[in-house]
GROMACS .gro file of C-alpha atoms in nm:
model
  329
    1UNK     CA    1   3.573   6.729  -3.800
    2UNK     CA    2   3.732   6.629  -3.455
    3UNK     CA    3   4.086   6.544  -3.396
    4UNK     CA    4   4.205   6.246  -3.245
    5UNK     CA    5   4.487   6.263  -3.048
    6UNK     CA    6   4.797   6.081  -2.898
    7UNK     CA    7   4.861   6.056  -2.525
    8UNK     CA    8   5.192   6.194  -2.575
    9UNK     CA    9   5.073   6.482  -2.821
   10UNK     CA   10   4.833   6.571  -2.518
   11UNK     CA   11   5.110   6.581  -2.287
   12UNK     CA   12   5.401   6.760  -2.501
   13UNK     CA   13   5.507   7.111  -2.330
   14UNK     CA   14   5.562   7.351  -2.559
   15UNK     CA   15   5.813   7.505  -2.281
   16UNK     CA   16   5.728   7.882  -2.205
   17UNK     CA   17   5.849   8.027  -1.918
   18UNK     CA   18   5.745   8.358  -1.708
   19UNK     CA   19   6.037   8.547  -1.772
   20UNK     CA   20   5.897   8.905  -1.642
   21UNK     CA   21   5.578   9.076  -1.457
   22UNK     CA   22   5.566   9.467  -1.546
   23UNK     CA   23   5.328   9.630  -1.283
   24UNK     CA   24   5.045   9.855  -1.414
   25UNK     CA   25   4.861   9.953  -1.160
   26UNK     CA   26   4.544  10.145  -1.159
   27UNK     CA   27   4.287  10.188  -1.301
   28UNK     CA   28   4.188   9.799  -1.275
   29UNK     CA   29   4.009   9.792  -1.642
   30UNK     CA   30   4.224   9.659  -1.914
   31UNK     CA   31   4.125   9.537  -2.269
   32UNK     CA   32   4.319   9.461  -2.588
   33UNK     CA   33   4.701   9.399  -2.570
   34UNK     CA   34   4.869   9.468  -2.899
   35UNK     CA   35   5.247   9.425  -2.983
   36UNK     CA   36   5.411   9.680  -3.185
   37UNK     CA   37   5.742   9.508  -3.386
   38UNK     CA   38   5.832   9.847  -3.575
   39UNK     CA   39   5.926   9.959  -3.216
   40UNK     CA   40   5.923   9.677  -3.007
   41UNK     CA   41   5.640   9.825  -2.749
   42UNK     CA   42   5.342   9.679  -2.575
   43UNK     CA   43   5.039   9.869  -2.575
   44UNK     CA   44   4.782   9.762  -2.346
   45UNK     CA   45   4.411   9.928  -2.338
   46UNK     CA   46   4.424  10.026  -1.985
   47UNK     CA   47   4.092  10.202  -1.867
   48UNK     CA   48   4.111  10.567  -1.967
   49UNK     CA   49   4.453  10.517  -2.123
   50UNK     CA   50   4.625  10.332  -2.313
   51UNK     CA   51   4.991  10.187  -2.131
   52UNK     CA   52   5.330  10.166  -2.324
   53UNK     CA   53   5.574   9.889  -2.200
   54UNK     CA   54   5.900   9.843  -2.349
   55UNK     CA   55   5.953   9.446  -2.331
   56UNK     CA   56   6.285   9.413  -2.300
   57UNK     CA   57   6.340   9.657  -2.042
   58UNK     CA   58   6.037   9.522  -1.842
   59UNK     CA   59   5.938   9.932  -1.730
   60UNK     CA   60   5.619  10.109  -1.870
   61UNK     CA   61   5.765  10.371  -2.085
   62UNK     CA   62   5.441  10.596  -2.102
   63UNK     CA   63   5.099  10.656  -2.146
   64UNK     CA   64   4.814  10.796  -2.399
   65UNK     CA   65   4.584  10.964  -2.121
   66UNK     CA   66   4.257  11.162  -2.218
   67UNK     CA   67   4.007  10.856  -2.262
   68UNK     CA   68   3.741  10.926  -2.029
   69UNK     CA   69   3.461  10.650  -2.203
   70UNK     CA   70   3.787  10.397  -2.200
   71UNK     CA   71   4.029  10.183  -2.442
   72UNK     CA   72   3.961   9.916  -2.624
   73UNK     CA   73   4.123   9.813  -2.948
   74UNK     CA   74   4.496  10.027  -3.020
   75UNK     CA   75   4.641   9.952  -3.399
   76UNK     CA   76   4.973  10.136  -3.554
   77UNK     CA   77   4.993  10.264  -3.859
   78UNK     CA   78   5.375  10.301  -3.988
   79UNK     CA   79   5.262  10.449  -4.260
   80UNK     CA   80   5.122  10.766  -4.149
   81UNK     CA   81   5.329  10.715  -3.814
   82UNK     CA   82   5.030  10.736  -3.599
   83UNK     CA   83   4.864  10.526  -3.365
   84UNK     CA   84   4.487  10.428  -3.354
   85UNK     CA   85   4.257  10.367  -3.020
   86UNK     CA   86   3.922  10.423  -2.965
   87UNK     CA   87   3.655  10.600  -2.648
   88UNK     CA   88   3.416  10.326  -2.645
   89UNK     CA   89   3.141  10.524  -2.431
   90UNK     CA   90   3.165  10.797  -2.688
   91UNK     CA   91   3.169  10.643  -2.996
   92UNK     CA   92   3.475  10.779  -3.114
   93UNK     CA   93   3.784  10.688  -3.262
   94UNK     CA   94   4.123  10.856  -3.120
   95UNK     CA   95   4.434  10.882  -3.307
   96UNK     CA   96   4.720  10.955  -3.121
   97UNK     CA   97   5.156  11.049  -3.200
   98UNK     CA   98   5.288  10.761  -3.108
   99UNK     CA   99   5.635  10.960  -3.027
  100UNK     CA  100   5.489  11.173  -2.804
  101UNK     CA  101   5.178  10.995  -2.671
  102UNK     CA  102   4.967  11.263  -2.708
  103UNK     CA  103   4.606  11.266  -2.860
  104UNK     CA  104   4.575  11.426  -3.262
  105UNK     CA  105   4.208  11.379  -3.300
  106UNK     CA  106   3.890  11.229  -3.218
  107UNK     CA  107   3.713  11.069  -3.505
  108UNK     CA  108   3.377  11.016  -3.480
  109UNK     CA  109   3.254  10.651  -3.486
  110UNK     CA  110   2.946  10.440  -3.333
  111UNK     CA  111   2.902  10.347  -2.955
  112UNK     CA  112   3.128  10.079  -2.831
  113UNK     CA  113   3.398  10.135  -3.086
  114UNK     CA  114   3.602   9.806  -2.963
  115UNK     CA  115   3.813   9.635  -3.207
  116UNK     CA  116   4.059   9.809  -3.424
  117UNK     CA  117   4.238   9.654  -3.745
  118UNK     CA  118   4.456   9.835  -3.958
  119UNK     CA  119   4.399   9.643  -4.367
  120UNK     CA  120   4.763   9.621  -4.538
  121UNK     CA  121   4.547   9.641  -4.871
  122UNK     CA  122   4.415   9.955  -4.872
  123UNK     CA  123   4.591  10.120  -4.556
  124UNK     CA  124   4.241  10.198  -4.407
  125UNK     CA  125   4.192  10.177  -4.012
  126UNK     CA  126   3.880   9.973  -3.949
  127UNK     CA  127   3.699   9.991  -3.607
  128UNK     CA  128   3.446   9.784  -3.465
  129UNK     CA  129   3.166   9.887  -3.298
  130UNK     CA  130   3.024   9.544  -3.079
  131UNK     CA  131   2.692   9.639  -3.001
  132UNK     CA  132   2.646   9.910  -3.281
  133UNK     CA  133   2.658   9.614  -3.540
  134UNK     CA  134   2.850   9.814  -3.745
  135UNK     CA  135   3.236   9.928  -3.892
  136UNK     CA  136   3.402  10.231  -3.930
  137UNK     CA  137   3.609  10.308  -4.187
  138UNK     CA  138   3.914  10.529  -4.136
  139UNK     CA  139   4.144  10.702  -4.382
  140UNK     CA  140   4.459  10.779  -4.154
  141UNK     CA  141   4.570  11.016  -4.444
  142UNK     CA  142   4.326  11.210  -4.386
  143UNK     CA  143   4.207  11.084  -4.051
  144UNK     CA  144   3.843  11.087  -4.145
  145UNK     CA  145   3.573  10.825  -4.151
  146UNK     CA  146   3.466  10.753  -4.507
  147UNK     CA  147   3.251  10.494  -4.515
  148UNK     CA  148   2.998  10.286  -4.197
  149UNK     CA  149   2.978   9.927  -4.267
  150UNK     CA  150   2.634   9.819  -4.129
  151UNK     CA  151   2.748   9.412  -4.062
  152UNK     CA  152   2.381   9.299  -3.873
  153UNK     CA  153   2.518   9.161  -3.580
  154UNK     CA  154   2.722   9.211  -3.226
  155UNK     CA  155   3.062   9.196  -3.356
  156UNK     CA  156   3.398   9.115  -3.146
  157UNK     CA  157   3.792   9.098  -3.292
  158UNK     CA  158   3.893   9.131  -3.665
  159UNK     CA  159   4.192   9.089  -3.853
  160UNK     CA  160   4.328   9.133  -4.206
  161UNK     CA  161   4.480   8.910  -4.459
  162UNK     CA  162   4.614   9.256  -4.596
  163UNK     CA  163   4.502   9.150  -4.980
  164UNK     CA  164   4.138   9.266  -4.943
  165UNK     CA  165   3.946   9.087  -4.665
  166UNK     CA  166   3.886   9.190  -4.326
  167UNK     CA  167   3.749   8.892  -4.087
  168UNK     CA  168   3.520   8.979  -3.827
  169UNK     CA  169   3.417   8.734  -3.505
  170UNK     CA  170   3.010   8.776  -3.537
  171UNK     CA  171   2.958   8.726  -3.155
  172UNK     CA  172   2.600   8.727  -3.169
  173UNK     CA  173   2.574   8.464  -3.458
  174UNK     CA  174   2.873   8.239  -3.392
  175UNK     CA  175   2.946   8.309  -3.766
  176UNK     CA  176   3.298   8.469  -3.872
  177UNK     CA  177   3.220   8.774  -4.133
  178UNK     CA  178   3.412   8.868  -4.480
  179UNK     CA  179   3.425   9.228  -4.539
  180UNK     CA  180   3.572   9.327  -4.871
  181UNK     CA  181   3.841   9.678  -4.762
  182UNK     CA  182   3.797   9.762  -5.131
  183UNK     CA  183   3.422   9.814  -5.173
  184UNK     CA  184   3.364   9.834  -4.808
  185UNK     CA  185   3.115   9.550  -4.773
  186UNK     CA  186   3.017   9.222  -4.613
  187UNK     CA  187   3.059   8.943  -4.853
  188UNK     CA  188   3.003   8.659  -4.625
  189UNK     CA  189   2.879   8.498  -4.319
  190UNK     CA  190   3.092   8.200  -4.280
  191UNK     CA  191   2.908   7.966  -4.022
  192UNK     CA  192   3.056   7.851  -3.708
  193UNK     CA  193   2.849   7.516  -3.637
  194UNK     CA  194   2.920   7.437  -3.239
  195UNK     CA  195   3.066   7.807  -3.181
  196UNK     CA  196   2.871   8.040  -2.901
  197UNK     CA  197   2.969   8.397  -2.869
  198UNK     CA  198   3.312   8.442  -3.046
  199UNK     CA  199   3.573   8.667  -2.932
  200UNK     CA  200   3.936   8.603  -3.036
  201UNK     CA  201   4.096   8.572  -3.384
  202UNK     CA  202   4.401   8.548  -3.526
  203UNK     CA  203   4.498   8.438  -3.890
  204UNK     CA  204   4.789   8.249  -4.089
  205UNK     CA  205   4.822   8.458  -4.372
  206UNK     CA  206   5.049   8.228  -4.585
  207UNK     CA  207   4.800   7.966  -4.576
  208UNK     CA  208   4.522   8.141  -4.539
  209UNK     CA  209   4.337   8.028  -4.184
  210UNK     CA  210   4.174   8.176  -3.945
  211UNK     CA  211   4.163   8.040  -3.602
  212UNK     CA  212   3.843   8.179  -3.361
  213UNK     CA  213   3.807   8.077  -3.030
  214UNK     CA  214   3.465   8.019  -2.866
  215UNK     CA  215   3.277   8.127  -2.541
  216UNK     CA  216   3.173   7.676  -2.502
  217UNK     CA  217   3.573   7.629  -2.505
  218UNK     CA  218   3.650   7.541  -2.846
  219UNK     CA  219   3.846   7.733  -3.138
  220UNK     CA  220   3.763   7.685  -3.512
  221UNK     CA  221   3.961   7.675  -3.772
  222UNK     CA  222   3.823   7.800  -4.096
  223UNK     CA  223   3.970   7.779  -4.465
  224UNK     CA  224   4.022   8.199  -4.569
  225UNK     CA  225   3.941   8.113  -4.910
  226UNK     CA  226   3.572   8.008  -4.878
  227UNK     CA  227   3.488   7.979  -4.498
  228UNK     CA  228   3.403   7.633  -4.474
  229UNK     CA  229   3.591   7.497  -4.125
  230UNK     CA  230   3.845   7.256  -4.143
  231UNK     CA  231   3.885   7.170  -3.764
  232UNK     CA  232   3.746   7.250  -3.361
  233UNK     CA  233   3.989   7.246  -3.153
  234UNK     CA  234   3.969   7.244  -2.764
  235UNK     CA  235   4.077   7.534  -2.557
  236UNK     CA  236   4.030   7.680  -2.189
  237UNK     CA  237   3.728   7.860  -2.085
  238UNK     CA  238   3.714   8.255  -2.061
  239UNK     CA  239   3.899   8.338  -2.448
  240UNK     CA  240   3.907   8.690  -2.556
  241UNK     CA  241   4.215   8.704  -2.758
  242UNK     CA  242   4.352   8.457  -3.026
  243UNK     CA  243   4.715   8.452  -3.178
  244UNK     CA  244   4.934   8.319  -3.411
  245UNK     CA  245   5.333   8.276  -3.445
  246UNK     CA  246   5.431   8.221  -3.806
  247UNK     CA  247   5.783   8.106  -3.696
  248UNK     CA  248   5.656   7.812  -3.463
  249UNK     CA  249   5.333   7.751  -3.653
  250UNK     CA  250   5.188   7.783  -3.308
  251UNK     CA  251   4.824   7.893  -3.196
  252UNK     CA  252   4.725   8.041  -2.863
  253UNK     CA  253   4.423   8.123  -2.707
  254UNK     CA  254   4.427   8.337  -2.364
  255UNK     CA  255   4.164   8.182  -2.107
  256UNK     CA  256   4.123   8.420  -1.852
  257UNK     CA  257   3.846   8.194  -1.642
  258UNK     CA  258   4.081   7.899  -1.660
  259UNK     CA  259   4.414   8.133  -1.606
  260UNK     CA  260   4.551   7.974  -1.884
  261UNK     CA  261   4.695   7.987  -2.248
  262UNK     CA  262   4.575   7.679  -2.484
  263UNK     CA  263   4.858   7.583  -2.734
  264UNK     CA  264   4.829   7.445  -3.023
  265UNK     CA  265   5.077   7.314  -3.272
  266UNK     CA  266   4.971   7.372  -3.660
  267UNK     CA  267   5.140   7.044  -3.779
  268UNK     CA  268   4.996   7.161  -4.139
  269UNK     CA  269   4.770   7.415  -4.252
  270UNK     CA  270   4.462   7.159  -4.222
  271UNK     CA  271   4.659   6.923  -3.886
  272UNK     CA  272   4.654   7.078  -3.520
  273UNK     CA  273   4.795   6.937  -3.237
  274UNK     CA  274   4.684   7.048  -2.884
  275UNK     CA  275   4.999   7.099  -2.686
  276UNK     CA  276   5.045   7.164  -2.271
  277UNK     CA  277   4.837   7.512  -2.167
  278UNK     CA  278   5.053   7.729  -2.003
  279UNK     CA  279   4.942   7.885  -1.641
  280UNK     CA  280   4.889   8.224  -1.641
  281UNK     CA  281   4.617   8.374  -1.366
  282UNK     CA  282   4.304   8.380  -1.338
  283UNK     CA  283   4.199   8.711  -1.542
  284UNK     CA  284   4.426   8.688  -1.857
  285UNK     CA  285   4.192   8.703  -2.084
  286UNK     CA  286   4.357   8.950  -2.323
  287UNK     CA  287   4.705   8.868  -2.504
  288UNK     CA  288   4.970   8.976  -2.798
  289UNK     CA  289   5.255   8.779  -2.925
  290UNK     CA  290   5.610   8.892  -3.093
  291UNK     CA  291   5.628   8.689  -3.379
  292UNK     CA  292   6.056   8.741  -3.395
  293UNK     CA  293   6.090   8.588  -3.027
  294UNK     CA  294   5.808   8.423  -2.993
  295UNK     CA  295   5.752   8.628  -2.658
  296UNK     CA  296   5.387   8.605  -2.509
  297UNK     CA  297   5.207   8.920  -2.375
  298UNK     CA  298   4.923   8.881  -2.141
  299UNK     CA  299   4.716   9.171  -1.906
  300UNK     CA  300   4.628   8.962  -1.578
  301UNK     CA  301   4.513   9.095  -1.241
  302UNK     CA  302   4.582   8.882  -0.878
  303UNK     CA  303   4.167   8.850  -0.811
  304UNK     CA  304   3.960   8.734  -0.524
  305UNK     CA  305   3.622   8.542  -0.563
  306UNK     CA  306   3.356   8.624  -0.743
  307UNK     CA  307   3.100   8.775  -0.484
  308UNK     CA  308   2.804   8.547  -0.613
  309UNK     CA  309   2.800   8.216  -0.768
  310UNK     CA  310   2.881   8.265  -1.131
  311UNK     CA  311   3.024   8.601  -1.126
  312UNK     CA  312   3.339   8.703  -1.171
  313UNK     CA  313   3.652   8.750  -0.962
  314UNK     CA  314   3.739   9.064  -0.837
  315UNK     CA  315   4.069   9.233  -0.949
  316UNK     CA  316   4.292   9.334  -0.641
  317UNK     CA  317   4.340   9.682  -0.670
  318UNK     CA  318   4.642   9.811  -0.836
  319UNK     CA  319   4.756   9.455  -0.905
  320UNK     CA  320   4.743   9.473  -1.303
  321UNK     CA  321   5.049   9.346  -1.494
  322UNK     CA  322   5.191   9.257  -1.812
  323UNK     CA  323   5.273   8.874  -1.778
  324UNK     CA  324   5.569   8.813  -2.069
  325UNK     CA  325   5.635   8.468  -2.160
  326UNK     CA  326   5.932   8.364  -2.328
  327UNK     CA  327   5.958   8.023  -2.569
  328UNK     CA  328   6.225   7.750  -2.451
  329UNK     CA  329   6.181   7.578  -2.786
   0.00000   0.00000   0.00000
C-alpha cells in the first residue's frame, strides 16, 4: 500500500505562486476557510466573526459579527440563499443573509459545533459537533434541526458526495465515518490503519475518493464505495484542511507546523504522485481552493516561538491574512 516514487516525480513543481496577501487583522483566532464559486467570496472563520474577501479584488468586503463562543465551519446554501456558521462555545448553529451579512437565527446544536457540510442529496445542512460525538441535522427550509446523529466518537471535517453519503474524519478513532443524509445514520466505520487523529478531507466525486490527511503526516486515500484504502500518501506535519481540484486532478493538504502545502498529483483514481510542497508560513493550517482557477486560499499568521518546547508559535498580533495562490500550470 506504499508508493514508490521517481526522483524526478519527487522533485516536479507543480508551479504556484503567491499572487496576493489580504490583511485580516484582529482577532488572531481563525478556523475553516471556505470558497464560495456562486459569488466568488472567501469566507474565513475569524474568531467571533466570520470575514468576507472578494479574491479578485484582494479587499475584505465584510463581515458576519455577533459570534461571541466563535466560528468554525461556514457552508452556503444557494438554494435557500443563506449562509450557515456555527457558535462553537454555545452549541449553536447560526444562519446568516449572505447579502447583507447579518445573523437570521440561532439554531440550537451540541457544544463545539465545528464542521459544517451542506449534502447536495437531500439539501440538509449537517454540523459537527467534535467533542459532542455527535451531528446535527439542519433543514435550511425551515431552518430547524430535525434529527441528532449520535456518531460515538470525536469527530473533525466532513464532506458530501451529494448522492446520499456524508464522510466524517473520526479523530478519535483514526477511522473515516459513512453517514447515510437519507435515514440520518452511521453506516460505517471505514478503518484508517497507520492514521492518528484525522482532520482534513476532501473528496473526488467522479471517482469516488476520499483523501484524509493525518496528525503522523500521512493522507489516506480511501475507495467511497466500500472504504477499504487504496493508498498513504506523505504530507507535511500540522494538516487541518484537505482539498481537491477536479480540473488538475490535484490534492492538497495545508501543514500549518511545516508552513507548507503538500501536493499531490492524482495520476488515476487509484495512482498519486507527490509533487513539490509549496511554502506558505508557519500557521496555515486551514485552506479552500477555487476549482475554475485553481486559486489556493490559506489563513496564516507571521508567529514567534512557541514559549515552551513543544508548544505552539505565537500569532503576531493583527498579522492574520488570506495567502492566495495562483497555478502556473
Amino acid at each position: 500500500m506504499g508508493l514508490a516514487l521517481s526522483a524526478s516525480a519527487a522533485l516536479a513543481r507543480p508551479a504556484y505562486t503567491l499572487v496576493a496577501t489580504v490583511p485580516l487583522g484582529a482577532p488572531d483566532r481563525w478556523d475553516y476557510v471556505t470558497y464560495d464559486a456562486g459569488a466568488n467570496r472567501v469566507y474565513v472563520a475569524h474568531g467571533d466573526r466570520v470575514t468576507l474577501v472578494d479574491p479578485d479584488a484582494g479587499t475584505v468586503v465584510g463581515q458576519v459579527e455577533g459570534v461571541p463562543g466563535g466560528t468554525h465551519g461556514i457552508a452556503i446554501s444557494r438554494e435557500t440563499g443563506q449562509g450557515f456558521t456555527d457558535d462553537g462555545k454555545a452549541g449553536l448553529a447560526v444562519a446568516f443573509d449572505p447579502k447583507t451579512l447579518k445573523i437570521v437565527r440561532r439554531i440550537p446544536a451540541a457544544p463545539d459545533a465545528d464542521a459544517i457540510a451542506i449534502d447536495g442529496s437531500s439539501k440538509h445542512i449537517f454540523v459537527v459537533e467534535g467533542d459532542s460525538a455527535s451531528i446535527t441535522v439542519i433543514d435550511p427550509a425551515t431552518d430547524a434541526g430535525i434529527a441528532t446523529i449520535k456518531v460515538g466518537e470525536k469527530l473533525e471535517f466532513a464532506v458530501s458526495d451529494d448522492a446520499g453519503s456524508l464522510f466524517v474524519a473520526g479523530e478519535e478513532k483514526g477511522d473515516l465515518v459513512r453517514i447515510d443524509t437519507a435515514g440520518n445514520r452511521v453506516v460505517a466505520h471505514y478503518p484508517g490503519a497507520g492514521c492518528t487523529s484525522p482532520h482534513g478531507l476532501a473528496i473526488d466525486k467522479a471517482a469516488h475518493r476520499l483523501f484524509m490527511g493525518c496528525a503522523n503526516g500521512v493522507m489516506l486515500v480511501f475507495d467511497g464505495s466500500d472504504g477499504h484504502v487504496l493508498a498513504t500518501l506523505p504530507i507535511g506535519r500540522g494538516n487541518d484542511a484537505i482539498a481537491y481540484d477536479p480540473v488538475r486532478r490535484r490534492v492538497f493538504s495545508s501543514n500549518g507546523a511545516d508552513g507548507t502545502i503538500s501536493v499531490i498529483q492524482q495520476a488515476s483514481a487509484d495512482h498519486y504522485v507527490p509533487l513539490e510542497p509549496i511554502a506558505t508560513k508557519v500557521s496555515g493550517r486551514t485552506m479552500s481552493l477555487d476549482p475554475q482557477t485553481g486559486r489556493l486560499f490559506v489563513a496564516a499568521a507571521t508567529t514567534t516561538p512557541a514559549p515552551t518546547p513543544g508548544g505552539r508559535p505565537r500569532p503576531v498580533p493583527g498579522s492574520l491574512g488570506l495567502l492566495i495562490f495562483s497555478p502556473g500550470r
